[in-house]
Tab-separated table of C-alpha atoms in Angstrom:
chain	number	residue	atom	x	y	z
A	282	MET	CA	30.246	21.046	11.764
A	283	ALA	CA	28.204	21.431	14.936
A	284	ASN	CA	26.299	18.243	15.589
A	285	LYS	CA	22.583	18.921	15.117
A	286	LEU	CA	21.478	15.311	15.370
A	287	TYR	CA	19.685	14.019	18.473
A	288	PRO	CA	18.393	10.506	19.140
A	289	ASP	CA	14.799	11.470	19.916
A	290	ALA	CA	12.379	14.270	20.839
A	291	THR	CA	13.199	14.250	24.560
A	292	ALA	CA	16.921	14.559	23.899
A	293	ALA	CA	16.335	17.252	21.278
A	294	LEU	CA	14.394	19.400	23.780
A	295	ASP	CA	16.827	18.840	26.655
A	296	GLY	CA	17.875	22.091	28.333
A	297	LEU	CA	15.530	24.256	26.236
A	298	LEU	CA	12.339	24.188	28.299
A	299	PHE	CA	11.207	26.483	31.110
A	300	ASP	CA	7.824	27.428	32.567
A	301	GLY	CA	6.184	30.461	30.949
A	302	MET	CA	8.099	30.118	27.689
A	303	THR	CA	6.780	30.812	24.180
A	304	ILE	CA	6.647	27.919	21.736
A	305	MET	CA	5.765	28.008	18.032
A	306	SER	CA	4.345	24.741	16.773
A	307	GLY	CA	4.056	24.028	13.038
A	308	GLY	CA	1.138	22.470	11.208
A	309	PHE	CA	-2.284	23.233	9.750
A	310	GLY	CA	-5.009	21.300	11.507
A	311	LEU	CA	-3.331	17.953	12.180
A	312	CYS	CA	-1.330	18.120	8.940
A	313	GLY	CA	2.409	18.619	9.366
A	314	ILE	CA	2.443	18.760	13.173
A	315	PRO	CA	5.520	17.632	15.161
A	316	GLU	CA	3.852	14.685	16.889
A	317	ASN	CA	6.883	13.368	18.783
A	318	LEU	CA	7.867	16.816	20.049
A	319	ILE	CA	4.349	17.550	21.331
A	320	ALA	CA	4.382	14.227	23.190
A	321	ALA	CA	7.791	15.081	24.673
A	322	LEU	CA	6.538	18.513	25.781
A	323	ARG	CA	3.656	16.804	27.529
A	324	ALA	CA	5.957	14.332	29.258
A	325	SER	CA	8.312	17.150	30.338
A	326	GLY	CA	5.566	18.796	32.399
A	327	VAL	CA	6.645	22.298	31.298
A	328	LYS	CA	3.749	24.680	31.941
A	329	GLY	CA	2.422	28.213	31.557
A	330	LEU	CA	3.191	27.986	27.858
A	331	THR	CA	2.294	30.562	25.249
A	332	CYS	CA	1.684	28.526	22.107
A	333	ILE	CA	1.730	30.140	18.685
A	334	SER	CA	0.071	27.754	16.294
A	335	ASN	CA	-2.522	28.174	13.541
A	336	ASN	CA	-4.816	25.656	15.282
A	337	ALA	CA	-5.076	24.021	18.691
A	338	GLY	CA	-5.267	20.385	17.633
A	339	VAL	CA	-8.301	18.255	18.476
A	340	ASP	CA	-9.357	16.614	21.725
A	341	GLY	CA	-6.654	14.086	22.550
A	342	PHE	CA	-4.303	14.803	19.634
A	343	GLY	CA	-1.905	17.487	18.522
A	344	LEU	CA	-1.809	20.485	20.865
A	345	GLY	CA	-5.011	19.100	22.386
A	346	LEU	CA	-2.652	16.852	24.379
A	347	LEU	CA	-1.092	19.897	26.087
A	348	LEU	CA	-4.494	21.485	26.712
A	349	GLU	CA	-5.664	18.348	28.527
A	350	THR	CA	-2.769	18.661	30.970
A	351	ARG	CA	-3.278	22.469	31.361
A	352	GLN	CA	0.266	23.160	30.182
A	353	ILE	CA	-0.883	25.940	27.830
A	354	ALA	CA	-1.775	29.302	29.393
A	355	ARG	CA	-2.168	31.308	26.205
A	356	MET	CA	-2.725	30.570	22.514
A	357	ILE	CA	-2.126	32.760	19.474
A	358	SER	CA	-4.068	31.123	16.639
A	359	SER	CA	-6.361	31.829	13.686
A	360	TYR	CA	-8.867	28.999	14.136
A	361	VAL	CA	-9.513	26.690	17.074
A	362	GLY	CA	-12.959	25.326	16.233
A	363	GLU	CA	-12.155	21.613	16.479
A	364	ASN	CA	-11.391	21.315	20.186
A	365	LYS	CA	-14.029	20.983	22.946
A	366	GLU	CA	-11.509	21.059	25.803
A	367	PHE	CA	-10.183	24.313	24.361
A	368	GLU	CA	-13.709	25.732	24.325
A	369	ARG	CA	-14.319	24.652	27.917
A	370	GLN	CA	-11.068	26.145	29.238
A	371	TYR	CA	-11.543	29.367	27.273
A	372	LEU	CA	-15.134	29.897	28.439
A	373	ALA	CA	-14.057	29.124	32.044
A	374	GLY	CA	-11.360	31.823	31.787
A	375	GLU	CA	-8.555	29.299	32.300
A	376	LEU	CA	-6.991	29.937	28.915
A	377	GLN	CA	-6.068	33.190	27.209
A	378	LEU	CA	-6.630	33.438	23.488
A	379	GLU	CA	-5.458	35.879	20.857
A	380	PHE	CA	-7.003	35.438	17.434
A	381	ASN	CA	-4.995	36.553	14.426
A	382	PRO	CA	-6.198	36.416	10.832
A	383	GLN	CA	-4.351	33.489	9.295
A	384	GLY	CA	-2.368	35.601	6.824
A	385	THR	CA	-1.494	38.098	9.548
A	386	LEU	CA	-0.295	35.233	11.746
A	387	ALA	CA	1.837	33.787	8.930
A	388	GLU	CA	3.300	37.199	8.125
A	389	ARG	CA	3.959	38.056	11.792
A	390	ILE	CA	6.001	34.862	12.084
A	391	ARG	CA	7.773	35.457	8.776
A	392	ALA	CA	8.568	39.034	9.858
A	393	GLY	CA	9.760	37.953	13.305
A	394	GLY	CA	12.136	35.453	11.755
A	395	ALA	CA	13.422	38.070	9.315
A	396	GLY	CA	14.160	40.661	12.003
A	397	ILE	CA	11.241	42.883	10.976
A	398	PRO	CA	9.528	44.229	14.111
A	399	GLY	CA	6.337	45.450	12.434
A	400	PHE	CA	4.482	45.851	9.140
A	401	TYR	CA	1.232	47.282	7.781
A	402	THR	CA	-1.647	45.307	6.315
A	403	LYS	CA	-5.211	45.930	5.100
A	404	THR	CA	-6.395	42.701	6.702
A	405	GLY	CA	-8.656	43.405	9.677
A	406	VAL	CA	-9.170	47.138	9.083
A	407	GLY	CA	-12.562	48.106	10.519
A	408	THR	CA	-12.828	44.903	12.606
A	409	LEU	CA	-12.151	43.878	16.208
A	410	VAL	CA	-8.644	42.902	15.093
A	411	ALA	CA	-7.798	46.578	14.425
A	412	GLN	CA	-8.696	47.799	17.915
A	413	GLY	CA	-5.790	49.476	19.679
A	414	LYS	CA	-3.501	49.185	16.655
A	415	GLU	CA	-1.796	52.014	14.804
A	416	HIS	CA	-3.611	52.999	11.577
A	417	LYS	CA	-1.771	54.558	8.670
A	418	ASP	CA	-2.788	55.576	5.163
A	419	PHE	CA	-0.758	54.594	2.108
A	420	GLY	CA	-1.964	55.729	-1.324
A	421	GLY	CA	-5.410	56.613	0.008
A	422	GLU	CA	-5.996	53.244	1.696
A	423	THR	CA	-5.950	52.552	5.417
A	424	TYR	CA	-3.694	49.877	6.906
A	425	ILE	CA	-3.042	48.644	10.439
A	426	MET	CA	0.291	47.877	12.023
A	427	GLU	CA	1.016	44.316	13.099
A	428	THR	CA	4.137	43.209	14.961
A	429	GLY	CA	6.602	40.406	14.257
A	430	LEU	CA	6.544	37.268	16.407
A	431	VAL	CA	9.440	35.230	17.740
A	432	ALA	CA	9.540	32.213	20.047
A	433	ASP	CA	11.915	30.794	22.617
A	434	VAL	CA	11.649	27.478	20.813
A	435	SER	CA	10.045	26.556	17.489
A	436	ILE	CA	9.051	22.946	16.931
A	437	VAL	CA	8.556	22.006	13.284
A	438	LYS	CA	7.879	18.874	11.263
A	439	ALA	CA	9.621	18.138	7.962
A	440	TRP	CA	9.673	15.219	5.557
A	441	LYS	CA	13.420	14.955	4.949
A	442	ALA	CA	16.504	16.510	6.440
A	443	ASP	CA	20.231	16.179	5.892
A	444	PRO	CA	22.703	16.339	8.800
A	445	TYR	CA	23.193	20.082	8.170
A	446	GLY	CA	19.539	20.754	9.005
A	447	ASN	CA	18.439	21.485	5.449
A	448	LEU	CA	14.735	20.620	5.356
A	449	VAL	CA	12.286	19.470	2.710
A	450	PHE	CA	8.570	19.431	3.428
A	451	ARG	CA	5.925	17.312	1.720
A	452	LYS	CA	2.765	18.640	0.002
A	453	THR	CA	0.442	20.665	2.262
A	454	ALA	CA	2.318	19.513	5.377
A	455	ARG	CA	4.612	22.496	4.717
A	456	ASN	CA	2.134	25.216	5.818
A	457	PHE	CA	3.466	27.197	8.830
A	458	ASN	CA	6.600	25.091	9.354
A	459	PRO	CA	9.090	27.063	7.203
A	460	MET	CA	8.308	30.459	8.792
A	461	MET	CA	8.297	29.019	12.301
A	462	ALA	CA	11.709	27.492	11.647
A	463	THR	CA	13.039	31.004	11.055
A	464	ALA	CA	11.360	32.572	14.112
A	465	GLY	CA	12.585	30.343	16.936
A	466	LYS	CA	15.569	31.383	19.041
A	467	VAL	CA	16.145	27.640	18.896
A	468	THR	CA	14.393	25.547	16.242
A	469	VAL	CA	13.953	21.818	16.686
A	470	ALA	CA	12.950	19.822	13.611
A	471	GLU	CA	11.233	16.436	13.732
A	472	VAL	CA	11.681	14.634	10.415
A	473	GLU	CA	10.474	11.433	8.788
A	474	GLU	CA	13.749	10.647	7.117
A	475	LEU	CA	17.380	11.660	7.562
A	476	VAL	CA	19.245	11.537	4.270
A	477	PRO	CA	23.040	11.617	3.765
A	478	ALA	CA	24.782	14.951	3.239
A	479	GLY	CA	24.805	15.815	-0.444
A	480	SER	CA	21.714	13.846	-1.352
A	481	LEU	CA	19.240	16.747	-1.234
A	482	ASP	CA	19.212	18.847	-4.395
A	483	PRO	CA	20.332	22.262	-3.084
A	484	ASP	CA	17.825	23.899	-5.444
A	485	HIS	CA	15.020	21.982	-3.745
A	486	VAL	CA	15.770	22.767	-0.105
A	487	HIS	CA	12.767	24.543	1.465
A	488	THR	CA	14.376	25.558	4.782
A	489	PRO	CA	18.137	26.163	4.748
A	490	GLY	CA	20.006	24.584	7.663
A	491	ILE	CA	20.936	27.910	9.280
A	492	PHE	CA	17.399	28.036	10.703
A	493	VAL	CA	17.564	24.588	12.338
A	494	GLN	CA	19.647	24.010	15.465
A	495	ARG	CA	18.506	20.514	16.431
A	496	LEU	CA	16.893	17.647	14.568
A	497	PHE	CA	15.916	14.026	15.026
A	498	VAL	CA	14.050	11.306	13.170
A	499	GLY	CA	10.558	10.884	14.619
A	500	THR	CA	8.896	7.538	15.151
A	501	ASP	CA	5.357	6.165	14.941
A	502	HIS	CA	3.919	9.160	13.099
A	503	GLU	CA	0.184	8.707	13.247
A	504	LYS	CA	-0.653	11.481	10.742
A	505	ARG	CA	-4.287	11.473	11.769
A	506	ILE	CA	-6.750	12.670	9.108
A	507	GLU	CA	-9.358	15.159	10.340
A	508	GLN	CA	-11.827	14.967	7.449
A	509	ARG	CA	-11.556	11.843	5.356
A	510	THR	CA	-13.285	12.740	2.067
A	511	VAL	CA	-13.292	10.428	-0.943
A	512	ARG	CA	-15.017	10.061	-4.314
A	513	GLN	CA	-16.461	6.940	-5.874
A	514	ARG	CA	-14.897	5.315	-8.904
A	515	GLU	CA	-17.258	5.516	-11.852
A	516	ALA	CA	-18.420	2.115	-13.056
A	517	VAL	CA	-16.802	1.211	-16.358
B	187	MET	CA	-36.276	29.754	-4.952
B	188	TRP	CA	-32.841	28.360	-5.622
B	189	THR	CA	-31.371	25.279	-3.964
B	190	ARG	CA	-27.809	25.307	-2.660
B	191	ASP	CA	-26.721	23.594	-5.882
B	192	ASN	CA	-28.566	26.244	-7.934
B	193	GLN	CA	-26.774	28.963	-5.979
B	194	ALA	CA	-23.418	27.296	-6.500
B	195	ALA	CA	-24.126	26.882	-10.234
B	196	ARG	CA	-25.088	30.572	-10.446
B	197	ALA	CA	-21.839	31.528	-8.724
B	198	ALA	CA	-19.927	29.352	-11.192
B	199	GLN	CA	-21.278	31.566	-13.995
B	200	GLU	CA	-19.048	34.340	-12.572
B	201	LEU	CA	-15.876	32.293	-13.210
B	202	ARG	CA	-13.715	33.422	-16.117
B	203	ASP	CA	-11.143	31.466	-18.072
B	204	GLY	CA	-7.749	31.658	-16.377
B	205	PHE	CA	-9.045	32.758	-12.976
B	206	TYR	CA	-7.282	31.830	-9.759
B	207	VAL	CA	-10.077	31.201	-7.247
B	208	ASN	CA	-10.373	30.542	-3.525
B	209	LEU	CA	-13.535	28.741	-2.398
B	210	GLY	CA	-14.615	28.964	1.241
B	211	ILE	CA	-15.832	26.090	3.384
B	212	GLY	CA	-19.471	24.882	3.045
B	213	MET	CA	-21.712	25.903	0.135
B	214	PRO	CA	-18.859	27.618	-1.767
B	215	THR	CA	-17.049	24.281	-2.193
B	216	LEU	CA	-20.025	23.134	-4.310
B	217	VAL	CA	-19.060	25.723	-6.956
B	218	ALA	CA	-16.254	23.392	-8.072
B	219	ASN	CA	-18.940	20.966	-9.327
B	220	PHE	CA	-20.382	23.547	-11.765
B	221	ILE	CA	-17.376	25.058	-13.527
B	222	PRO	CA	-18.654	25.796	-17.062
B	223	ALA	CA	-17.194	23.849	-19.980
B	224	GLY	CA	-14.354	25.719	-21.643
B	225	VAL	CA	-13.602	27.755	-18.524
B	226	ASP	CA	-10.295	26.789	-16.947
B	227	VAL	CA	-9.819	27.896	-13.349
B	228	THR	CA	-7.130	27.096	-10.788
B	229	LEU	CA	-8.322	26.590	-7.220
B	230	GLN	CA	-6.204	28.009	-4.392
B	231	SER	CA	-6.284	26.448	-0.941
B	232	GLU	CA	-4.947	28.841	1.678
B	233	ASN	CA	-3.109	26.151	3.636
B	234	GLY	CA	-0.555	26.171	0.824
B	235	MET	CA	-1.673	24.751	-2.507
B	236	LEU	CA	-2.487	26.034	-5.964
B	237	GLY	CA	-4.227	23.645	-8.365
B	238	MET	CA	-6.483	21.699	-6.030
B	239	GLY	CA	-7.867	18.444	-7.441
B	240	PRO	CA	-10.960	16.420	-6.474
B	241	PHE	CA	-11.331	14.140	-3.449
B	242	PRO	CA	-9.151	10.991	-3.661
B	243	PHE	CA	-10.502	7.523	-4.351
B	244	ALA	CA	-11.038	5.473	-1.197
B	245	GLY	CA	-7.714	4.028	-0.065
B	246	GLU	CA	-5.701	6.756	-1.791
B	247	GLU	CA	-6.060	9.431	0.896
B	248	ASP	CA	-2.810	11.184	1.792
B	249	PRO	CA	-2.659	12.797	5.265
B	250	ASP	CA	-0.082	15.275	3.916
B	251	LEU	CA	-2.535	16.493	1.272
B	252	ILE	CA	-5.537	18.386	2.612
B	253	ASN	CA	-7.463	21.554	1.789
B	254	ALA	CA	-8.251	24.464	4.103
B	255	GLY	CA	-11.325	22.578	5.339
B	256	LYS	CA	-8.942	19.779	6.436
B	257	GLN	CA	-10.499	17.452	3.830
B	258	THR	CA	-8.343	14.967	1.931
B	259	ILE	CA	-7.880	16.042	-1.699
B	260	THR	CA	-5.638	15.307	-4.692
B	261	GLU	CA	-3.145	17.185	-6.840
B	262	LEU	CA	-3.245	17.994	-10.564
B	263	ASP	CA	-0.537	18.362	-13.213
B	264	ARG	CA	-0.500	22.117	-12.512
B	265	THR	CA	-0.256	21.856	-8.725
B	266	SER	CA	2.271	23.755	-6.647
B	267	TYR	CA	2.788	23.728	-2.875
B	268	PHE	CA	4.069	26.589	-0.749
B	269	SER	CA	4.187	27.942	2.786
B	270	SER	CA	1.343	29.766	4.533
B	271	ALA	CA	3.304	33.026	4.140
B	272	ASP	CA	3.525	32.568	0.361
B	273	SER	CA	-0.121	31.531	0.278
B	274	PHE	CA	-1.238	34.728	1.963
B	275	ALA	CA	1.141	36.764	-0.181
B	276	MET	CA	-1.036	35.548	-3.078
B	277	ILE	CA	-4.196	36.480	-1.203
B	278	ARG	CA	-3.141	39.735	0.433
B	279	GLY	CA	-1.060	40.834	-2.548
B	280	GLY	CA	-4.133	40.900	-4.797
B	281	HIS	CA	-3.077	37.982	-7.013
B	282	VAL	CA	-6.209	35.880	-6.488
B	283	ASP	CA	-9.023	36.852	-8.861
B	284	LEU	CA	-12.074	35.685	-6.969
B	285	SER	CA	-13.100	34.449	-3.548
B	286	ILE	CA	-16.488	32.853	-2.940
B	287	LEU	CA	-17.434	32.555	0.699
B	288	GLY	CA	-20.340	32.194	3.085
B	289	ALA	CA	-21.647	34.862	5.449
B	290	MET	CA	-23.941	35.345	8.417
B	291	GLU	CA	-24.642	38.977	7.408
B	292	VAL	CA	-23.829	41.347	4.553
B	293	ALA	CA	-24.612	45.072	4.702
B	294	ASP	CA	-25.639	47.244	1.759
B	295	ASN	CA	-22.303	49.090	2.039
B	296	GLY	CA	-20.446	45.819	1.396
B	297	ASP	CA	-19.556	45.019	5.005
B	298	ILE	CA	-19.467	41.289	5.794
B	299	ALA	CA	-19.738	39.363	9.070
B	300	ASN	CA	-18.962	35.661	8.955
B	301	TRP	CA	-16.646	34.683	11.803
B	302	MET	CA	-18.090	35.315	15.228
B	303	ILE	CA	-21.278	35.341	17.294
B	304	PRO	CA	-20.551	37.083	20.599
B	305	GLY	CA	-21.486	35.063	23.665
B	306	LYS	CA	-21.218	31.793	21.769
B	307	MET	CA	-18.033	29.884	21.127
B	308	VAL	CA	-15.688	31.772	18.903
B	309	LYS	CA	-13.876	29.473	16.515
B	310	GLY	CA	-11.686	32.095	14.884
B	311	MET	CA	-11.557	33.886	11.557
B	312	GLY	CA	-9.033	31.590	9.885
B	313	GLY	CA	-8.160	33.183	6.535
B	314	ALA	CA	-11.481	34.980	5.979
B	315	MET	CA	-10.271	38.476	6.932
B	316	ASP	CA	-7.261	38.148	4.627
B	317	LEU	CA	-9.406	36.903	1.743
B	318	VAL	CA	-11.981	39.711	1.896
B	319	ALA	CA	-9.233	42.342	2.298
B	320	GLY	CA	-6.986	41.101	-0.482
B	321	VAL	CA	-8.834	39.203	-3.210
B	322	LYS	CA	-9.936	41.206	-6.266
B	323	LYS	CA	-13.598	40.136	-6.270
B	324	ILE	CA	-15.707	38.849	-3.365
B	325	ILE	CA	-18.897	36.850	-3.914
B	326	VAL	CA	-21.025	35.775	-0.960
B	327	LEU	CA	-23.223	32.675	-1.078
B	328	MET	CA	-25.815	32.665	1.695
B	329	GLU	CA	-29.449	32.074	2.560
B	330	HIS	CA	-31.448	35.267	2.047
B	331	ASN	CA	-32.966	34.946	5.527
B	332	ALA	CA	-31.776	33.356	8.746
B	333	ARG	CA	-33.716	30.445	10.285
B	334	ASP	CA	-35.813	32.882	12.334
B	335	GLY	CA	-36.677	34.735	9.118
B	336	SER	CA	-34.524	37.776	9.823
B	337	PRO	CA	-32.878	39.274	6.747
B	338	LYS	CA	-29.175	38.625	6.224
B	339	PHE	CA	-28.683	41.456	3.682
B	340	ARG	CA	-28.961	44.404	6.054
B	341	GLN	CA	-28.555	48.159	6.417
B	342	ALA	CA	-25.714	47.440	8.835
B	343	CYS	CA	-24.181	44.253	10.184
B	344	THR	CA	-25.059	43.498	13.812
B	345	LEU	CA	-22.271	40.911	14.230
B	346	PRO	CA	-18.525	41.651	14.431
B	347	LEU	CA	-17.187	42.375	10.953
B	348	THR	CA	-14.857	40.256	8.878
B	349	GLY	CA	-14.242	43.145	6.474
B	350	LYS	CA	-15.544	46.628	5.666
B	351	GLY	CA	-17.014	47.530	2.294
B	352	VAL	CA	-15.538	44.491	0.557
B	353	VAL	CA	-18.444	42.474	-0.921
B	354	ASP	CA	-19.112	42.754	-4.676
B	355	MET	CA	-21.947	40.256	-5.154
B	356	VAL	CA	-24.452	38.310	-3.061
B	357	ILE	CA	-26.063	35.160	-4.431
B	358	SER	CA	-28.864	34.075	-2.109
B	359	ASP	CA	-31.596	31.481	-2.536
B	360	LEU	CA	-33.879	34.328	-3.703
B	361	ALA	CA	-31.809	36.698	-5.804
B	362	VAL	CA	-28.496	37.959	-7.129
B	363	LEU	CA	-27.460	41.398	-5.886
B	364	ALA	CA	-24.288	43.003	-7.191
B	365	ARG	CA	-22.547	46.314	-7.554
B	366	PRO	CA	-20.262	47.517	-10.330
B	367	ALA	CA	-17.582	48.865	-7.958
B	368	LYS	CA	-16.740	49.004	-4.272
B	369	GLY	CA	-18.564	52.031	-2.898
B	370	ALA	CA	-21.434	51.773	-5.406
B	371	ALA	CA	-24.964	50.680	-4.442
B	372	PHE	CA	-26.076	47.080	-4.856
B	373	ARG	CA	-28.498	46.382	-7.714
B	374	LEU	CA	-30.866	43.516	-8.329
B	375	ILE	CA	-29.327	41.433	-11.107
B	376	GLU	CA	-31.558	38.376	-11.114
B	377	LEU	CA	-34.549	36.905	-9.266
B	378	ALA	CA	-34.809	33.209	-8.462
B	379	PRO	CA	-37.707	31.395	-10.194
B	380	GLY	CA	-40.987	32.129	-8.427
B	381	MET	CA	-39.612	35.212	-6.684
B	382	ASP	CA	-40.964	38.706	-7.332
B	383	LEU	CA	-39.615	42.128	-6.445
B	384	ASP	CA	-42.202	42.930	-3.760
B	385	THR	CA	-41.593	39.658	-1.918
B	386	LEU	CA	-37.842	40.150	-2.181
B	387	ARG	CA	-38.107	43.663	-0.744
B	388	ALA	CA	-40.262	42.366	2.120
B	389	ARG	CA	-37.606	39.812	2.960
B	390	THR	CA	-34.655	42.213	2.663
B	391	GLU	CA	-33.558	44.956	5.042
B	392	GLY	CA	-30.603	46.403	3.112
B	393	HIS	CA	-31.043	48.870	0.264
B	394	PHE	CA	-30.710	47.737	-3.343
B	395	GLU	CA	-31.682	49.269	-6.665
B	396	ALA	CA	-34.232	47.342	-8.694
């Protein structure tokens, strides 16, 4: 078996990074983001990045860390509303931005990973998103063509992995991670726990190991909560 | 005039037993507080969850368990988790029965604008374009008039669209407007207490049948 295990994020990214590359980064908001890998990207100094990620982190955390250091040149995202530095760079023309509807983004990544170069969807017909795209009618309804996305490197976050790279995600931290794992020429997985071979139920594997080339156990996961909402216990 | 809670409660009257429902951020989330007794609905959260429960008790928040508004929530005995691709397969594949969302403008042909104000910061459309294109029924909860008094139910949207011809019902603080099918004209279904037809017409730009 090829060894997929690396000691840490820096080692796991070694030899993969170059200026101007495209990186997919998993997560929704700050949930399920590869914290150690983002920190290692920042420390590497790699720049001119195109980042494909549903969101852009917040100021000082998540992909916000790479915006601070101007390492990102272009973002493909569905929603970036939580980041003031992003806003400043975008309005100053320092950062390119391509908005995709969230489902279109998810499907473009899924398609890219599955070797599907394009597909048609109703989402965005009649909006700015449809401009310049091929339109085609199916059964009397109009659809637009969207293209598949791939990345030089995908960085994903999982809960558990075995040494073969089989991944299990936890709750809503799954989000974009499984599709991104399929769409990276090289996929690096940051996990909370490495379990022995044979201890994951094969019926419960979310991402089969074929999609994961490198993995390591992350440390000091902060798992910052963006909106802490609670309810009160009713008095008995 | 209806309060935001009144509007949410009115929207909850449109829920049917067994519905799978996606609630947008803001006023639509209030609808969950008014689900009628005997009506069982399953809430979908587009970040990858079906069967969304209430907010957790203090100290029981789980950073791996959030809704599409990035709020901490809880799971139920019916809950399932899935990827964003599977989530939008539910939405775009027409499997979700109802979406309730906010809007900046709705036109009388069913167009909706709720994601962008040119010249100001653009935050992104998130899942809104997928929801209005794919969900079976679309209800909009919004104020009838903007802060400057301008009507939000218009002859045509002035802001960039989220979807074309997709809205089925508008529940404002003044009235309920709905249409029986996409492509049909909107009709006045209900007036808020204290509202009359002439006042409503004066505060509305878009066409509706009384």
